[in-house]
mmCIF file of C-alpha atoms in Angstrom:
data_model
loop_
_atom_site.group_PDB
_atom_site.id
_atom_site.type_symbol
_atom_site.label_atom_id
_atom_site.label_comp_id
_atom_site.label_asym_id
_atom_site.label_seq_id
_atom_site.Cartn_x
_atom_site.Cartn_y
_atom_site.Cartn_z
ATOM 1 C CA UNK J 28 -0.009 -0.075 0.030
ATOM 2 C CA UNK J 29 1.600 2.633 -1.430
ATOM 3 C CA UNK J 30 1.179 6.137 1.096
ATOM 4 C CA UNK J 31 0.414 4.222 4.076
ATOM 5 C CA UNK J 32 1.436 5.560 7.460
ATOM 6 C CA UNK J 33 3.163 2.747 8.667
ATOM 7 C CA UNK J 34 6.657 2.539 8.166
ATOM 8 C CA UNK J 35 9.594 0.328 9.493
ATOM 9 C CA UNK J 36 10.173 -2.850 11.480
ATOM 10 C CA UNK J 37 8.163 -2.945 14.724
ATOM 11 C CA UNK J 38 8.748 -5.738 17.327
ATOM 12 C CA UNK J 39 6.277 -7.501 17.699
ATOM 13 C CA UNK J 40 4.642 -8.637 21.232
ATOM 14 C CA UNK J 41 1.476 -9.678 20.164
ATOM 15 C CA UNK J 42 2.297 -13.542 19.915
ATOM 16 C CA UNK J 43 3.019 -13.906 23.354
ATOM 17 C CA UNK J 44 0.181 -11.964 24.886
ATOM 18 C CA UNK J 45 -2.135 -14.021 22.861
ATOM 19 C CA UNK J 46 -0.407 -17.148 24.139
ATOM 20 C CA UNK J 47 -0.697 -15.877 27.649
ATOM 21 C CA UNK J 48 -4.018 -14.538 27.393
ATOM 22 C CA UNK J 49 -5.188 -18.210 25.562
ATOM 23 C CA UNK J 50 -3.691 -20.041 28.703
ATOM 24 C CA UNK J 51 -5.106 -18.001 31.072
ATOM 25 C CA UNK J 52 -8.347 -18.109 29.474
ATOM 26 C CA UNK J 53 -8.203 -22.003 29.543
ATOM 27 C CA UNK J 54 -7.117 -22.299 32.668
ATOM 28 C CA UNK J 55 -10.279 -20.038 34.053
ATOM 29 C CA UNK J 56 -12.906 -22.855 32.616
ATOM 30 C CA UNK J 57 -13.845 -26.080 34.529
ATOM 31 C CA UNK J 58 -13.582 -29.258 33.027
ATOM 32 C CA UNK J 59 -16.600 -29.328 30.869
ATOM 33 C CA UNK J 60 -16.250 -26.252 29.479
ATOM 34 C CA UNK J 61 -12.648 -26.627 28.769
ATOM 35 C CA UNK J 62 -13.794 -29.671 26.909
ATOM 36 C CA UNK J 63 -15.884 -27.899 24.713
ATOM 37 C CA UNK J 64 -13.765 -25.058 24.069
ATOM 38 C CA UNK J 65 -10.577 -26.838 23.260
ATOM 39 C CA UNK J 66 -10.141 -28.664 19.994
ATOM 40 C CA UNK J 67 -7.421 -30.581 18.125
ATOM 41 C CA UNK J 68 -4.986 -28.044 15.429
ATOM 42 C CA UNK J 69 -5.505 -30.357 13.283
ATOM 43 C CA UNK J 70 -9.333 -30.294 13.427
ATOM 44 C CA UNK J 71 -9.445 -28.305 9.999
ATOM 45 C CA UNK J 72 -13.229 -27.651 9.456
ATOM 46 C CA UNK J 73 -13.995 -26.687 12.944
ATOM 47 C CA UNK J 74 -10.625 -24.559 12.730
ATOM 48 C CA UNK J 75 -11.383 -23.056 9.103
ATOM 49 C CA UNK J 76 -14.899 -22.023 10.245
ATOM 50 C CA UNK J 77 -16.321 -18.830 9.964
ATOM 51 C CA UNK J 78 -20.271 -18.107 10.585
ATOM 52 C CA UNK J 79 -21.555 -14.385 11.332
ATOM 53 C CA UNK J 80 -25.018 -15.672 11.312
ATOM 54 C CA UNK J 81 -26.807 -16.806 14.718
ATOM 55 C CA UNK J 82 -26.214 -20.572 14.091
ATOM 56 C CA UNK J 83 -24.688 -23.157 16.681
ATOM 57 C CA UNK J 84 -20.876 -23.046 16.264
ATOM 58 C CA UNK J 85 -17.778 -25.264 18.340
ATOM 59 C CA UNK J 86 -16.586 -23.566 21.240
ATOM 60 C CA UNK J 87 -17.455 -22.227 24.571
ATOM 61 C CA UNK J 88 -20.532 -19.776 25.094
ATOM 62 C CA UNK J 89 -19.730 -16.965 27.454
ATOM 63 C CA UNK J 90 -23.469 -17.152 28.400
ATOM 64 C CA UNK J 91 -22.391 -20.255 30.370
ATOM 65 C CA UNK J 92 -19.162 -18.592 32.322
ATOM 66 C CA UNK J 93 -18.622 -17.332 35.283
ATOM 67 C CA UNK J 94 -17.109 -13.258 35.792
ATOM 68 C CA UNK J 95 -13.724 -14.493 36.060
ATOM 69 C CA UNK J 96 -13.824 -16.573 33.013
ATOM 70 C CA UNK J 97 -15.377 -14.348 30.626
ATOM 71 C CA UNK J 98 -13.107 -11.523 31.679
ATOM 72 C CA UNK J 99 -10.391 -13.827 30.260
ATOM 73 C CA UNK J 100 -12.249 -14.717 27.195
ATOM 74 C CA UNK J 101 -12.477 -10.816 26.721
ATOM 75 C CA UNK J 102 -8.328 -10.283 27.445
ATOM 76 C CA UNK J 103 -8.247 -12.636 24.599
ATOM 77 C CA UNK J 104 -10.377 -11.272 22.216
ATOM 78 C CA UNK J 105 -8.386 -7.737 23.042
ATOM 79 C CA UNK J 106 -4.865 -8.939 22.084
ATOM 80 C CA UNK J 107 -6.521 -9.406 18.562
ATOM 81 C CA UNK J 108 -7.934 -5.783 18.446
ATOM 82 C CA UNK J 109 -7.041 -2.167 18.639
ATOM 83 C CA UNK J 110 -8.562 -0.442 21.288
ATOM 84 C CA UNK J 111 -11.173 1.192 18.440
ATOM 85 C CA UNK J 112 -11.986 -1.833 17.213
ATOM 86 C CA UNK J 113 -12.407 -3.804 20.733
ATOM 87 C CA UNK J 114 -14.752 -0.908 21.168
ATOM 88 C CA UNK J 115 -16.822 -2.014 17.812
ATOM 89 C CA UNK J 116 -16.835 -5.712 18.467
ATOM 90 C CA UNK J 117 -18.030 -4.555 22.142
ATOM 91 C CA UNK J 118 -21.213 -2.149 20.007
ATOM 92 C CA UNK J 119 -21.890 -5.072 18.269
ATOM 93 C CA UNK J 120 -22.289 -8.116 21.139
ATOM 94 C CA UNK J 121 -24.720 -5.110 22.953
ATOM 95 C CA UNK J 122 -26.607 -4.698 19.849
ATOM 96 C CA UNK J 123 -28.565 -8.253 20.544
ATOM 97 C CA UNK J 124 -30.018 -7.106 22.812
ATOM 98 C CA UNK J 125 -31.360 -4.265 20.852
ATOM 99 C CA UNK J 126 -32.274 -6.591 17.999
ATOM 100 C CA UNK J 127 -34.131 -9.083 20.352
ATOM 101 C CA UNK J 128 -35.906 -6.126 21.814
ATOM 102 C CA UNK J 129 -36.634 -4.681 18.134
ATOM 103 C CA UNK J 130 -38.043 -8.143 17.159
ATOM 104 C CA UNK J 131 -40.551 -8.359 20.188
ATOM 105 C CA UNK J 132 -38.224 -10.670 22.000
ATOM 106 C CA UNK J 133 -39.252 -13.836 19.864
ATOM 107 C CA UNK J 134 -35.977 -15.173 19.200
ATOM 108 C CA UNK J 135 -33.904 -15.040 21.968
ATOM 109 C CA UNK J 136 -31.067 -13.176 21.185
ATOM 110 C CA UNK J 137 -28.571 -11.858 23.588
ATOM 111 C CA UNK J 138 -25.208 -10.786 24.042
ATOM 112 C CA UNK J 139 -24.104 -13.646 25.646
ATOM 113 C CA UNK J 140 -24.061 -16.015 22.546
ATOM 114 C CA UNK J 141 -20.699 -15.718 21.609
ATOM 115 C CA UNK J 142 -18.226 -18.807 21.817
ATOM 116 C CA UNK J 143 -14.918 -18.868 22.258
ATOM 117 C CA UNK J 144 -12.632 -21.646 20.266
ATOM 118 C CA UNK J 145 -9.089 -22.671 21.100
ATOM 119 C CA UNK J 146 -7.340 -25.415 18.564
ATOM 120 C CA UNK J 147 -4.366 -26.765 19.563
ATOM 121 C CA UNK J 148 -2.097 -25.932 22.793
ATOM 122 C CA UNK J 149 -0.911 -22.519 23.783
ATOM 123 C CA UNK J 150 1.447 -23.905 26.175
ATOM 124 C CA UNK J 151 3.231 -26.170 24.139
ATOM 125 C CA UNK J 152 2.478 -26.116 20.472
ATOM 126 C CA UNK J 153 4.005 -24.499 17.627
ATOM 127 C CA UNK J 154 1.105 -23.995 15.671
ATOM 128 C CA UNK J 155 -2.173 -23.356 17.597
ATOM 129 C CA UNK J 156 -5.165 -20.506 16.896
ATOM 130 C CA UNK J 157 -8.462 -19.164 19.222
ATOM 131 C CA UNK J 158 -11.271 -17.886 17.566
ATOM 132 C CA UNK J 159 -13.673 -15.702 19.427
ATOM 133 C CA UNK J 160 -17.362 -15.464 17.186
ATOM 134 C CA UNK J 161 -21.261 -15.276 17.453
ATOM 135 C CA UNK J 162 -23.572 -13.181 15.176
ATOM 136 C CA UNK J 163 -22.188 -10.135 13.444
ATOM 137 C CA UNK J 164 -18.548 -11.050 14.857
ATOM 138 C CA UNK J 165 -15.810 -13.316 13.874
ATOM 139 C CA UNK J 166 -11.922 -13.118 14.720
ATOM 140 C CA UNK J 167 -10.005 -15.810 13.852
ATOM 141 C CA UNK J 168 -6.482 -15.685 14.553
ATOM 142 C CA UNK J 169 -3.826 -18.619 13.958
ATOM 143 C CA UNK J 170 0.127 -18.515 15.524
ATOM 144 C CA UNK J 171 3.061 -20.657 14.196
ATOM 145 C CA UNK J 172 6.465 -20.022 15.540
ATOM 146 C CA UNK J 173 4.886 -17.286 17.297
ATOM 147 C CA UNK J 174 4.400 -15.235 14.257
ATOM 148 C CA UNK J 175 0.614 -14.067 14.238
ATOM 149 C CA UNK J 176 -1.717 -14.752 10.804
ATOM 150 C CA UNK J 177 -4.335 -12.214 11.587
ATOM 151 C CA UNK J 178 -7.917 -13.096 9.641
ATOM 152 C CA UNK J 179 -10.451 -13.294 8.877
ATOM 153 C CA UNK J 180 -11.774 -10.029 10.636
ATOM 154 C CA UNK J 181 -15.470 -9.645 10.575
ATOM 155 C CA UNK J 182 -17.719 -6.996 12.030
ATOM 156 C CA UNK J 183 -21.512 -6.462 11.608
ATOM 157 C CA UNK J 184 -24.113 -4.267 13.011
ATOM 158 C CA UNK J 185 -27.698 -4.839 13.186
ATOM 159 C CA UNK J 186 -29.413 -2.310 13.494
ATOM 160 C CA UNK J 187 -26.313 -0.431 11.642
ATOM 161 C CA UNK J 188 -27.730 3.206 12.557
ATOM 162 C CA UNK J 189 -30.223 4.008 15.864
ATOM 163 C CA UNK J 190 -31.087 6.980 15.630
ATOM 164 C CA UNK J 191 -32.816 9.392 17.811
ATOM 165 C CA UNK J 192 -34.822 13.035 17.037
ATOM 166 C CA UNK J 193 -32.457 12.498 13.979
ATOM 167 C CA UNK J 194 -29.113 11.962 14.852
ATOM 168 C CA UNK J 195 -27.380 8.999 15.520
ATOM 169 C CA UNK J 196 -27.004 7.349 19.350
ATOM 170 C CA UNK J 197 -25.452 4.080 17.948
ATOM 171 C CA UNK J 198 -23.726 3.698 14.359
ATOM 172 C CA UNK J 199 -20.246 1.454 15.332
ATOM 173 C CA UNK J 200 -19.536 0.992 11.418
ATOM 174 C CA UNK J 201 -20.056 4.493 10.446
ATOM 175 C CA UNK J 202 -16.406 4.564 9.625
ATOM 176 C CA UNK J 203 -16.535 2.572 7.687
ATOM 177 C CA UNK J 204 -19.201 3.862 5.183
ATOM 178 C CA UNK J 205 -18.310 7.353 5.601
ATOM 179 C CA UNK J 206 -14.902 7.024 4.445
ATOM 180 C CA UNK J 207 -15.835 5.351 1.131
ATOM 181 C CA UNK J 208 -18.567 7.584 0.577
ATOM 182 C CA UNK J 209 -15.865 10.256 0.785
ATOM 183 C CA UNK J 210 -13.864 8.513 -1.436
ATOM 184 C CA UNK J 211 -16.032 7.888 -3.747
ATOM 185 C CA UNK J 212 -17.301 11.552 -4.333
ATOM 186 C CA UNK J 213 -13.301 12.641 -4.615
ATOM 187 C CA UNK J 214 -13.186 10.154 -7.523
ATOM 188 C CA UNK J 215 -14.810 12.544 -10.153
ATOM 189 C CA UNK J 216 -17.561 11.273 -12.945
ATOM 190 C CA UNK J 217 -14.029 8.946 -14.780
ATOM 191 C CA UNK J 218 -13.174 7.303 -11.884
ATOM 192 C CA UNK J 219 -16.862 6.728 -10.586
ATOM 193 C CA UNK J 220 -18.002 5.011 -13.570
ATOM 194 C CA UNK J 221 -15.004 3.040 -13.470
ATOM 195 C CA UNK J 222 -15.563 1.949 -10.148
ATOM 196 C CA UNK J 223 -19.668 1.472 -9.651
ATOM 197 C CA UNK J 224 -19.411 -2.217 -10.914
ATOM 198 C CA UNK J 225 -23.764 -2.801 -11.013
ATOM 199 C CA UNK J 226 -26.474 -0.214 -10.393
ATOM 200 C CA UNK J 227 -27.803 -3.080 -7.358
ATOM 201 C CA UNK J 228 -25.808 -4.050 -4.446
ATOM 202 C CA UNK J 229 -25.458 -8.240 -3.698
ATOM 203 C CA UNK J 230 -27.352 -9.510 -1.450
ATOM 204 C CA UNK J 231 -24.285 -9.923 1.025
ATOM 205 C CA UNK J 232 -20.618 -9.870 0.886
ATOM 206 C CA UNK J 233 -19.402 -12.208 -2.098
ATOM 207 C CA UNK J 234 -16.917 -13.757 0.811
ATOM 208 C CA UNK J 235 -19.362 -14.886 3.014
ATOM 209 C CA UNK J 236 -18.845 -17.633 5.103
ATOM 210 C CA UNK J 237 -16.694 -19.754 2.754
ATOM 211 C CA UNK J 238 -13.367 -20.961 4.531
ATOM 212 C CA UNK J 239 -11.301 -19.961 1.312
ATOM 213 C CA UNK J 240 -12.214 -16.030 0.196
ATOM 214 C CA UNK J 241 -12.130 -15.735 -3.498
ATOM 215 C CA UNK J 242 -8.692 -14.911 -4.720
ATOM 216 C CA UNK J 243 -10.069 -12.098 -7.133
ATOM 217 C CA UNK J 244 -13.728 -10.667 -7.329
ATOM 218 C CA UNK J 245 -14.613 -9.233 -10.807
ATOM 219 C CA UNK J 246 -14.762 -6.858 -12.096
ATOM 220 C CA UNK J 247 -12.400 -5.514 -9.980
ATOM 221 C CA UNK J 248 -12.987 -2.260 -10.096
ATOM 222 C CA UNK J 249 -11.178 1.051 -10.458
ATOM 223 C CA UNK J 250 -7.213 1.022 -9.787
ATOM 224 C CA UNK J 251 -5.097 2.865 -7.148
ATOM 225 C CA UNK J 252 -2.677 4.084 -9.862
ATOM 226 C CA UNK J 253 -5.777 5.655 -11.507
ATOM 227 C CA UNK J 254 -6.684 8.241 -9.251
ATOM 228 C CA UNK J 255 -5.709 11.323 -8.976
ATOM 229 C CA UNK J 256 -4.041 12.164 -5.355
ATOM 230 C CA UNK J 257 -6.556 12.771 -3.112
ATOM 231 C CA UNK J 258 -8.567 9.475 -4.588
ATOM 232 C CA UNK J 259 -5.347 7.880 -4.171
ATOM 233 C CA UNK J 260 -4.960 8.639 0.039
ATOM 234 C CA UNK J 261 -8.402 8.380 0.541
ATOM 235 C CA UNK J 262 -8.195 4.704 -0.684
ATOM 236 C CA UNK J 263 -4.872 4.241 1.548
ATOM 237 C CA UNK J 264 -6.756 5.680 4.583
ATOM 238 C CA UNK J 265 -10.052 2.991 3.746
ATOM 239 C CA UNK J 266 -7.508 0.088 3.508
ATOM 240 C CA UNK J 267 -5.606 1.647 7.274
ATOM 241 C CA UNK J 268 -8.942 1.415 8.597
ATOM 242 C CA UNK J 269 -9.578 -2.089 7.973
ATOM 243 C CA UNK J 270 -6.194 -2.708 9.064
ATOM 244 C CA UNK J 271 -6.249 -0.378 11.867
ATOM 245 C CA UNK J 272 -8.419 -3.071 13.894
ATOM 246 C CA UNK J 273 -5.622 -5.203 14.146
ATOM 247 C CA UNK J 274 -3.020 -4.220 17.296
ATOM 248 C CA UNK J 275 -0.178 -1.923 16.208
ATOM 249 C CA UNK J 276 2.584 -4.549 15.534
ATOM 250 C CA UNK J 277 0.137 -6.392 13.102
ATOM 251 C CA UNK J 278 -1.529 -3.584 11.489
ATOM 252 C CA UNK J 279 2.372 -2.187 10.522
ATOM 253 C CA UNK J 280 3.472 -5.726 9.024
ATOM 254 C CA UNK J 281 0.262 -6.303 6.963
ATOM 255 C CA UNK J 282 0.662 -2.421 5.909
ATOM 256 C CA UNK J 283 4.255 -3.175 4.716
ATOM 257 C CA UNK J 284 2.907 -6.757 2.954
ATOM 258 C CA UNK J 285 0.721 -4.494 0.725
ATOM 259 C CA UNK J 286 3.312 -1.876 0.388
ATOM 260 C CA UNK J 287 3.600 -1.051 -3.189
ATOM 261 C CA UNK J 288 1.147 -3.333 -4.360
ATOM 262 C CA UNK J 289 -1.535 -2.363 -6.621
ATOM 263 C CA UNK J 290 -5.115 -1.612 -5.106
ATOM 264 C CA UNK J 291 -8.674 -1.792 -6.660
ATOM 265 C CA UNK J 292 -11.976 -0.337 -5.238
ATOM 266 C CA UNK J 293 -15.490 -1.148 -6.188
ATOM 267 C CA UNK J 294 -18.715 -0.015 -5.301
ATOM 268 C CA UNK J 295 -22.536 -2.036 -6.500
ATOM 269 C CA UNK J 296 -25.533 -0.286 -5.629
ATOM 270 C CA UNK J 297 -26.841 3.367 -5.469
ATOM 271 C CA UNK J 298 -24.905 6.200 -4.586
ATOM 272 C CA UNK J 299 -27.376 7.781 -2.360
ATOM 273 C CA UNK J 300 -27.073 7.396 1.608
ATOM 274 C CA UNK J 301 -29.648 4.987 3.193
ATOM 275 C CA UNK J 302 -29.924 2.862 -0.288
ATOM 276 C CA UNK J 303 -28.357 -0.382 -0.242
ATOM 277 C CA UNK J 304 -25.150 -0.705 -1.362
ATOM 278 C CA UNK J 305 -21.608 -2.509 -1.331
ATOM 279 C CA UNK J 306 -18.282 -2.136 -1.731
ATOM 280 C CA UNK J 307 -15.031 -4.199 -2.040
ATOM 281 C CA UNK J 308 -11.133 -3.545 -2.104
ATOM 282 C CA UNK J 309 -8.534 -5.836 -3.577
ATOM 283 C CA UNK J 310 -4.670 -6.412 -3.359
ATOM 284 C CA UNK J 311 -2.273 -8.802 -3.431
ATOM 285 C CA UNK J 312 -3.549 -11.321 -0.376
ATOM 286 C CA UNK J 313 -6.216 -8.884 0.559
ATOM 287 C CA UNK J 314 -9.753 -8.632 0.377
ATOM 288 C CA UNK J 315 -11.903 -6.229 2.434
ATOM 289 C CA UNK J 316 -16.167 -6.336 2.010
ATOM 290 C CA UNK J 317 -18.628 -3.902 3.103
ATOM 291 C CA UNK J 318 -22.559 -4.091 2.510
ATOM 292 C CA UNK J 319 -25.159 -2.383 3.917
ATOM 293 C CA UNK J 320 -28.131 -4.304 1.978
ATOM 294 C CA UNK J 321 -30.704 -5.569 3.637
ATOM 295 C CA UNK J 322 -33.619 -3.633 6.305
ATOM 296 C CA UNK J 323 -33.661 -1.009 4.064
ATOM 297 C CA UNK J 324 -29.819 -0.279 4.144
ATOM 298 C CA UNK J 325 -29.814 -0.677 7.976
ATOM 299 C CA UNK J 326 -27.977 -3.529 8.205
ATOM 300 C CA UNK J 327 -24.114 -4.063 7.812
ATOM 301 C CA UNK J 328 -21.656 -6.152 6.965
ATOM 302 C CA UNK J 329 -17.808 -5.924 6.849
ATOM 303 C CA UNK J 330 -14.861 -8.038 6.657
ATOM 304 C CA UNK J 331 -11.297 -8.147 6.300
ATOM 305 C CA UNK J 332 -9.461 -11.176 4.615
ATOM 306 C CA UNK J 333 -6.474 -12.648 3.040
ATOM 307 C CA UNK J 334 -7.596 -14.868 0.472
ATOM 308 C CA UNK J 335 -3.767 -17.146 0.620
ATOM 309 C CA UNK J 336 -3.370 -16.366 4.257
ATOM 310 C CA UNK J 337 -6.865 -16.504 6.013
ATOM 311 C CA UNK J 338 -6.753 -18.808 8.999
ATOM 312 C CA UNK J 339 -3.077 -18.859 9.179
ATOM 313 C CA UNK J 340 -1.955 -20.437 5.812
ATOM 314 C CA UNK J 341 0.678 -17.991 4.963
ATOM 315 C CA UNK J 342 2.316 -18.647 8.332
ATOM 316 C CA UNK J 343 2.080 -22.382 8.535
ATOM 317 C CA UNK J 344 3.200 -22.601 4.617
ATOM 318 C CA UNK J 345 6.756 -20.590 6.706
ATOM 319 C CA UNK J 346 6.962 -23.470 9.403
ATOM 320 C CA UNK J 347 6.609 -26.464 7.675
ATOM 321 C CA UNK J 348 8.927 -25.079 4.539
ATOM 322 C CA UNK J 349 11.661 -24.063 7.559
ATOM 323 C CA UNK J 350 10.973 -27.601 9.513
ATOM 324 C CA UNK J 351 10.915 -29.864 6.202
ATOM 325 C CA UNK J 352 13.212 -28.391 3.653
ATOM 326 C CA UNK J 353 13.670 -29.833 0.511
ATOM 327 C CA UNK J 354 16.357 -32.625 0.427
ATOM 328 C CA UNK J 355 19.599 -32.689 -1.325
ATOM 329 C CA UNK J 356 18.530 -34.591 -4.841
ATOM 330 C CA UNK J 357 20.201 -37.898 -5.225
ATOM 331 C CA UNK J 358 22.461 -38.374 -8.449
ATOM 332 C CA UNK J 359 19.952 -39.684 -11.232
ATOM 333 C CA UNK J 360 17.156 -38.728 -9.832
ATOM 334 C CA UNK J 361 14.527 -37.004 -12.039
ATOM 335 C CA UNK J 362 14.686 -33.356 -11.191
#
């Protein structure tokens, strides 16, 4: 990502923080809860899981834990998120009570319906992972050789905005919409024409709950290289907004990885506020998606994914390559 705000190499304390927080969380559970929370690292269907709808899911639920264990779960989640993103996550969870009231309490939604799963043994294993997930919130982190792979990170909000007397009193994903609209306005007629790929928004984010995100979504939209300086700066800020969901050390590493690569921005749906709309940003091993396409544009989904690196595919491949380097080729062996 050219023009981003992160530069240089930052020492990364996050892996050890995650390891300590995961150990503390598991220690705070009684035996039945610990059995529900723990899974084998090689349980691929459970580990490579993304579900932002209210569904049964692997792990142990916060609602069944005492205060000590619930606080330990929150401390684990906080190791993966910046303070601002942690506040967004807490707002998302609280909206379950707001939505339940709006639905006349019919579905029994509640803010304790969030689940934590740990894969492998953080105290002993080089490779391990964890996830904190429930309705409109899914954060998956994978650790290999004390390097964190931080994706997918999903945040949604329903209702996206709660208003009183014409003013918003709750809008946890407002920056994600506002900055994209600012970028759209700055593109000018030519750039906007290239960026708008459809008159109607899709029903949901395209990557949905798939364990593997698409490597590329077409049409790509407008490339960063075609934008004027203001548009390029705003696109960089939009990417940084999503990377800033992560702790500074992880955000810096992800920004360094993207530096110099091309980015594309695409929008679908009307441009007027309050209408159903969608956008995405794609780059090298980067997919950002946003939609606000149901309930008259008042139900938002956002996700930060890495199609080639989700669920630790990048750090696990590096770990296995280092642990099992190719051996010497015997004379006469096929090459």
